[in-house]
C-alpha cells in the first residue's frame, strides 16, 4: 500500500489534468496549455509538501478522535485541499524569488531565471493563484462550508501579502537602514508572511472537512499554530545563514537581501557600538567580503548558540501551550505532530 505521502504525490497529475480540462473549456490554444502544464509541474511539485500533507494528517487525527479512520473520500478531499496550499505556496515563491532577486529554489534555477521565462513568471504566478479557486469551486461548491473555505483562503492570502509588504518596506534592498528593524516588526512579518498559510491554514481546512464549526476550536488552534509558525521561520532564518545549498535546496541570501531576519535583530540587540557600526556598514551588500564580515560578527556574538538556546526554550513553551488546549476542541496530537516534524530540522 502506498504511503500517505506517495498517495498525495500520485494525485497531482489528476489535478493537473482537471486544470487543463478547464483550459479546454476556455478554448486555450495548445501552446498555452503546454506552457501552463510546465508551470504547474516545475513550480508546484518538488518541495517537502509539509503544508499540503498536514491537511491529510490533521484530518486523520480528527477522524481517529471520533472513532473512525480516513475514508477514501476523506483522503481525496484532504489531498485536494492540501494541493491548494501547495499551489498557494508556488504562487508566493515565484513572486518572492522575483522580489528578492533569488538565484535558486529547491535546487534548481528560480522560475523567472530561466531564459525563456523571465517576467512572464509574474503572470504565471497569477494563473497558479486563480487555479486554487477553480479547484475549490469544482470540488467543494456543494459543501455548506464552501463560502467559509473560500474566505479562509482569501483571508490567509491577504495576511501573507501584508507580511510580505512589511518585509519589503522595512528592508528595501536599495536603502539599507538597520534602524528600521525591531523584534516587534519581525514577529509581525513572520506571523503574517509565514505562520498563517503554513500552519493555520492546513489545520483550519481539516477542521472544516471534519465538520467542526465551533469558533473556539479555530481560535485555540490559531493560538498554538502562530507561535509554531514563528519558531519555524526563525529556523528558516538560521538555516539561510548556516545551512548549505545541499541541505536547504537554495543559496541563502538574507544578508545580501537586507532581510529583517531573526539573526540581524538578535545581533543588533547584542552588539556593542563598534559591532553595530560594522553591521550598518556591511549588511545588505551583495559581495562576499561584506557577507563574511556580517557572519564574523554573528560568530563573535555567539548567535549559533543563542539560536540553539531559543530552539530548546521554544519547544518547552509550545509544549506548555499545547497542554493548555482543551482536547475536546482540538486534539493535542495535531500540534504534537507538527512539532515532531519541525523540531531541530536541518532543511
Coordinates of C-alpha atoms in Angstrom, one line a residue:
X1 CA 0.0 0.0 0.0
X2 CA 1.3 3.5 -0.9
X3 CA 2.4 5.7 1.9
X4 CA 0.3 8.8 2.7
X5 CA 3.0 11.0 1.1
X6 CA 3.1 8.8 -2.0
X7 CA -0.7 8.9 -2.4
X8 CA -0.5 12.7 -2.1
X9 CA 2.1 12.9 -4.8
X10 CA 0.3 10.5 -7.1
X11 CA -2.8 12.6 -7.0
X12 CA -1.1 15.6 -8.6
X13 CA -1.3 14.5 -12.2
X14 CA -5.0 14.1 -11.8
X15 CA -5.3 17.6 -10.5
X16 CA -3.2 19.0 -13.4
X17 CA -5.4 17.1 -15.9
X18 CA -8.5 18.7 -14.3
X19 CA -7.0 22.2 -14.6
X20 CA -6.0 21.5 -18.2
X21 CA -9.6 20.5 -19.0
X22 CA -10.6 23.8 -17.6
X23 CA -8.4 25.4 -20.2
X24 CA -10.1 23.3 -22.9
X25 CA -13.4 24.8 -21.9
X26 CA -11.9 28.3 -22.3
X27 CA -10.6 27.3 -25.8
X28 CA -7.0 27.7 -24.8
X29 CA -4.5 27.1 -27.6
X30 CA -2.1 24.2 -27.4
X31 CA 0.9 26.4 -26.7
X32 CA -0.8 28.0 -23.7
X33 CA -1.8 24.6 -22.3
X34 CA 1.7 23.2 -22.7
X35 CA 3.2 26.3 -21.0
X36 CA 0.8 26.2 -18.1
X37 CA 1.3 22.4 -17.7
X38 CA 5.0 23.1 -17.4
X39 CA 4.4 25.9 -15.0
X40 CA 2.5 23.6 -12.7
X41 CA 4.8 20.6 -12.9
X42 CA 8.0 22.6 -12.3
X43 CA 6.8 25.1 -9.6
X44 CA 4.1 23.2 -7.6
X45 CA 6.0 20.0 -7.1
X46 CA 9.4 19.5 -5.7
X47 CA 9.1 20.8 -2.2
X48 CA 8.8 18.9 1.1
X49 CA 4.9 19.3 0.8
X50 CA 4.6 19.5 4.6
X51 CA 1.8 22.1 4.3
X52 CA -0.3 20.0 1.9
X53 CA 0.3 16.8 3.8
X54 CA -0.7 18.5 7.1
X55 CA -4.3 18.7 5.9
X56 CA -4.4 15.0 5.5
X57 CA -2.6 14.3 8.7
X58 CA -4.8 16.7 10.7
X59 CA -8.0 15.2 9.3
X60 CA -6.7 11.7 10.2
X61 CA -6.2 12.8 13.8
X62 CA -9.7 14.3 13.9
X63 CA -11.3 11.2 12.5
X64 CA -9.4 9.0 14.9
X65 CA -10.7 11.1 17.8
X66 CA -14.2 10.5 16.5
X67 CA -13.6 6.7 16.5
X68 CA -13.2 6.3 12.7
X69 CA -10.5 6.2 10.1
X70 CA -10.0 8.2 7.0
X71 CA -12.3 7.1 4.2
X72 CA -11.2 7.1 0.6
X73 CA -13.4 10.2 0.1
X74 CA -11.8 11.9 3.2
X75 CA -8.3 11.3 1.9
X76 CA -9.2 12.6 -1.5
X77 CA -10.8 15.8 -0.3
X78 CA -8.0 16.5 2.2
X79 CA -5.5 15.8 -0.6
X80 CA -7.2 18.3 -2.9
X81 CA -7.1 21.0 -0.3
X82 CA -3.5 20.1 0.5
X83 CA -2.6 20.7 -3.1
X84 CA -4.4 24.0 -3.0
X85 CA -2.0 25.1 -0.3
X86 CA 0.9 23.8 -2.4
X87 CA -0.4 26.0 -5.3
X88 CA -0.6 28.9 -2.9
X89 CA 2.9 28.2 -1.9
X90 CA 4.1 28.2 -5.5
X91 CA 2.3 31.5 -6.2
X92 CA 4.1 33.0 -3.2
X93 CA 7.5 31.6 -4.0
X94 CA 7.6 32.6 -7.7
X95 CA 6.7 36.1 -6.7
X96 CA 9.1 36.2 -3.7
X97 CA 12.0 35.0 -5.8
X98 CA 11.5 37.8 -8.2
X99 CA 11.2 40.4 -5.4
X100 CA 14.3 39.0 -3.7
X101 CA 16.3 38.5 -6.9
X102 CA 16.9 34.9 -5.7
X103 CA 19.1 32.5 -7.7
X104 CA 17.9 29.0 -6.9
X105 CA 14.8 27.4 -5.5
X106 CA 14.6 23.7 -4.5
X107 CA 18.0 23.1 -6.0
X108 CA 17.0 24.5 -9.4
X109 CA 17.2 27.9 -11.0
X110 CA 14.3 30.1 -9.9
X111 CA 11.5 30.1 -12.4
X112 CA 12.0 33.7 -13.5
X113 CA 15.7 33.0 -14.0
X114 CA 15.0 30.6 -16.9
X115 CA 15.9 32.4 -20.2
X116 CA 12.5 31.5 -21.8
X117 CA 10.5 32.7 -18.8
X118 CA 11.8 36.0 -17.3
X119 CA 9.0 38.3 -16.2
X120 CA 6.4 36.0 -17.7
X121 CA 6.7 34.4 -14.3
X122 CA 4.6 37.2 -12.8
X123 CA 1.6 36.2 -14.9
X124 CA 2.3 32.5 -14.2
X125 CA 2.1 33.2 -10.5
X126 CA -1.3 34.9 -11.1
X127 CA -2.6 31.9 -13.0
X128 CA -1.5 29.5 -10.3
X129 CA -3.4 31.5 -7.7
X130 CA -6.6 31.5 -9.7
X131 CA -6.4 27.8 -10.2
X132 CA -6.9 27.4 -6.4
X133 CA -10.4 29.0 -6.7
X134 CA -11.3 26.9 -9.7
X135 CA -10.4 23.8 -7.7
X136 CA -12.4 24.9 -4.7
X137 CA -15.4 25.6 -6.9
X138 CA -15.2 22.2 -8.7
X139 CA -14.8 20.0 -5.6
X140 CA -16.4 21.9 -2.7
X141 CA -19.2 24.1 -4.1
X142 CA -21.9 21.8 -2.7
X143 CA -20.5 21.9 0.8
X144 CA -22.1 24.0 3.5
X145 CA -18.7 25.4 4.4
X146 CA -17.8 26.4 0.8
X147 CA -18.0 30.2 1.3
X148 CA -16.1 29.9 4.6
X149 CA -13.4 27.9 2.8
X150 CA -13.1 30.4 0.0
X151 CA -13.0 33.3 2.5
X152 CA -10.4 31.4 4.6
X153 CA -8.1 31.1 1.6
X154 CA -8.6 34.8 0.7
X155 CA -8.0 35.9 4.2
X156 CA -4.8 33.9 4.6
X157 CA -3.6 35.1 1.2
X158 CA -4.2 38.7 2.2
X159 CA -2.4 38.3 5.5
X160 CA 0.5 36.7 3.8
X161 CA 0.7 39.6 1.4
X162 CA 0.6 42.1 4.3
X163 CA 3.5 40.3 5.9
X164 CA 5.4 40.4 2.6
X165 CA 4.6 44.1 2.3
X166 CA 6.0 45.0 5.7
X167 CA 9.0 42.8 5.0
X168 CA 9.7 44.7 1.8
X169 CA 9.2 48.2 3.1
X170 CA 11.1 47.5 6.3
X171 CA 14.1 46.2 4.3
X172 CA 14.3 47.6 0.8
X173 CA 17.5 46.3 -0.9
X174 CA 18.5 49.7 -2.3
X175 CA 18.0 51.6 1.0
X176 CA 19.7 49.7 3.9
X177 CA 18.8 51.2 7.3
X178 CA 19.0 48.8 10.2
X179 CA 17.3 51.3 12.4
X180 CA 14.0 50.2 10.8
X181 CA 14.5 46.7 12.3
X182 CA 13.0 45.5 15.5
X183 CA 11.8 42.3 17.0
X184 CA 8.2 43.6 17.1
X185 CA 8.3 44.2 13.4
X186 CA 10.0 40.8 12.9
X187 CA 7.3 39.0 14.8
X188 CA 4.5 40.7 12.7
X189 CA 6.3 39.8 9.5
X190 CA 6.8 36.2 10.3
X191 CA 3.3 35.6 11.7
X192 CA 1.6 37.2 8.7
X193 CA 4.1 36.1 6.0
X194 CA 4.6 32.6 7.1
X195 CA 2.6 31.3 10.0
X196 CA -0.9 31.8 8.7
X197 CA -0.6 30.0 5.4
X198 CA 2.0 27.4 6.5
X199 CA 0.4 26.4 9.9
X200 CA -3.0 27.9 10.5
X201 CA -4.5 27.2 7.0
X202 CA -3.9 23.4 6.9
X203 CA -5.5 22.8 10.3
X204 CA -8.4 25.2 9.6
X205 CA -9.1 23.3 6.4
X206 CA -9.0 20.0 8.2
X207 CA -11.4 21.3 10.9
X208 CA -13.8 22.3 8.2
X209 CA -13.6 18.9 6.5
X210 CA -14.3 17.2 9.9
X211 CA -17.5 19.3 10.2
X212 CA -16.2 21.3 13.2
X213 CA -17.9 24.7 13.4
X214 CA -17.1 25.9 16.9
X215 CA -15.2 29.2 16.6
X216 CA -13.3 28.3 19.8
X217 CA -11.7 25.3 18.1
X218 CA -10.3 27.6 15.3
X219 CA -9.2 30.2 17.9
X220 CA -7.4 27.7 20.1
X221 CA -5.7 26.1 17.1
X222 CA -4.5 29.5 15.9
X223 CA -3.2 30.3 19.4
X224 CA -0.8 27.3 19.1
X225 CA -0.1 27.4 15.4
X226 CA 1.1 31.1 15.2
X227 CA 3.9 30.5 17.7
X228 CA 4.8 27.3 15.9
X229 CA 5.0 29.3 12.7
X230 CA 7.2 31.9 14.3
X231 CA 9.5 29.1 15.5
X232 CA 9.6 27.6 12.0
X233 CA 10.5 31.0 10.4
X234 CA 13.3 31.6 12.9
X235 CA 14.7 28.1 12.0
X236 CA 14.5 29.2 8.3
X237 CA 16.4 32.4 9.1
X238 CA 19.1 30.4 10.9
X239 CA 19.3 27.8 8.0
X240 CA 19.5 30.6 5.4
X241 CA 22.8 31.7 7.1
X242 CA 24.2 28.4 8.3
X243 CA 22.6 25.7 6.1
X244 CA 24.3 24.6 2.8
X245 CA 22.5 24.7 -0.6
X246 CA 22.6 20.9 -0.5
X247 CA 20.8 20.9 2.8
X248 CA 18.2 23.6 2.2
X249 CA 17.8 23.5 -1.6
X250 CA 18.7 27.1 -2.2
X251 CA 21.5 29.6 -1.7
X252 CA 20.8 31.7 1.4
X253 CA 20.8 35.4 0.6
X254 CA 19.2 37.1 3.6
X255 CA 22.3 39.1 4.4
X256 CA 22.7 40.3 0.8
X257 CA 18.9 41.0 0.5
X258 CA 18.9 43.2 3.6
X259 CA 16.3 40.9 5.2
X260 CA 14.8 41.7 8.6
X261 CA 15.8 38.3 9.9
X262 CA 15.9 36.9 13.4
X263 CA 19.7 36.8 13.3
X264 CA 20.3 40.5 12.4
X265 CA 17.7 41.5 15.0
X266 CA 19.4 39.5 17.7
X267 CA 22.8 40.9 16.6
X268 CA 21.5 44.5 16.9
X269 CA 20.3 43.7 20.4
X270 CA 23.6 42.2 21.5
X271 CA 26.2 44.2 19.5
X272 CA 28.5 46.8 21.1
X273 CA 28.7 50.2 19.3
X274 CA 31.7 49.2 17.1
X275 CA 29.9 45.9 16.0
X276 CA 26.7 47.9 15.3
X277 CA 28.7 50.3 13.1
X278 CA 30.2 47.3 11.3
X279 CA 26.8 45.8 10.7
X280 CA 25.5 49.1 9.3
X281 CA 28.5 49.2 7.0
X282 CA 28.3 45.6 5.7
X283 CA 24.7 44.4 5.9
X284 CA 22.6 44.4 2.7
X285 CA 25.7 44.4 0.4
X286 CA 26.0 41.9 -2.5
X287 CA 29.6 40.8 -2.2
X288 CA 31.3 38.0 -0.4
X289 CA 33.5 40.2 1.7
X290 CA 30.6 42.1 3.3
X291 CA 28.7 38.9 3.9
X292 CA 31.7 37.4 5.6
X293 CA 32.1 40.5 7.8
X294 CA 28.5 40.1 8.9
X295 CA 28.9 36.4 9.6
X296 CA 32.0 37.1 11.6
X297 CA 30.1 39.4 13.9
X298 CA 27.3 36.8 14.2
X299 CA 30.1 34.4 15.3
X300 CA 31.6 36.8 17.8
X301 CA 28.1 37.4 19.3
X302 CA 27.5 33.6 19.7
X303 CA 24.3 33.6 17.6
X304 CA 24.6 29.9 16.8
X305 CA 24.3 29.0 20.5
X306 CA 21.7 31.7 21.0
X307 CA 19.6 30.1 18.4
X308 CA 20.0 26.6 19.9
X309 CA 19.0 28.0 23.3
X310 CA 16.0 29.7 21.7
X311 CA 15.0 26.4 20.0
X312 CA 15.1 24.5 23.2
X313 CA 13.1 27.1 25.1
X314 CA 10.5 27.4 22.3
X315 CA 10.0 23.7 22.4
X316 CA 9.3 23.8 26.1
X317 CA 7.0 26.9 25.7
X318 CA 5.0 25.5 22.8
X319 CA 4.5 22.1 24.6
X320 CA 3.1 24.1 27.5
X321 CA 0.7 25.9 25.2
X322 CA -0.4 22.6 23.7
X323 CA -1.1 21.1 27.2
X324 CA -3.3 24.1 28.0
X325 CA -5.6 23.5 25.0
X326 CA -9.0 21.8 25.6
X327 CA -8.5 18.5 23.8
X328 CA -12.3 18.3 23.3
X329 CA -11.9 21.2 20.9
X330 CA -8.7 20.3 19.1
X331 CA -6.7 17.1 19.7
X332 CA -3.3 17.7 21.1
X333 CA -1.8 15.2 18.6
X334 CA -2.3 17.6 15.7
X335 CA 0.1 20.1 17.3
X336 CA 2.5 17.4 18.5
X337 CA 2.7 16.0 15.0
X338 CA 3.7 19.5 13.8
X339 CA 6.3 19.8 16.5
X340 CA 7.8 16.4 15.7
X341 CA 8.2 17.4 12.0
X342 CA 10.0 20.7 12.6
X343 CA 11.9 20.5 15.9
X344 CA 15.6 20.7 15.2
X345 CA 15.1 20.3 11.5
X346 CA 18.1 20.8 9.2
X347 CA 16.3 21.7 5.9

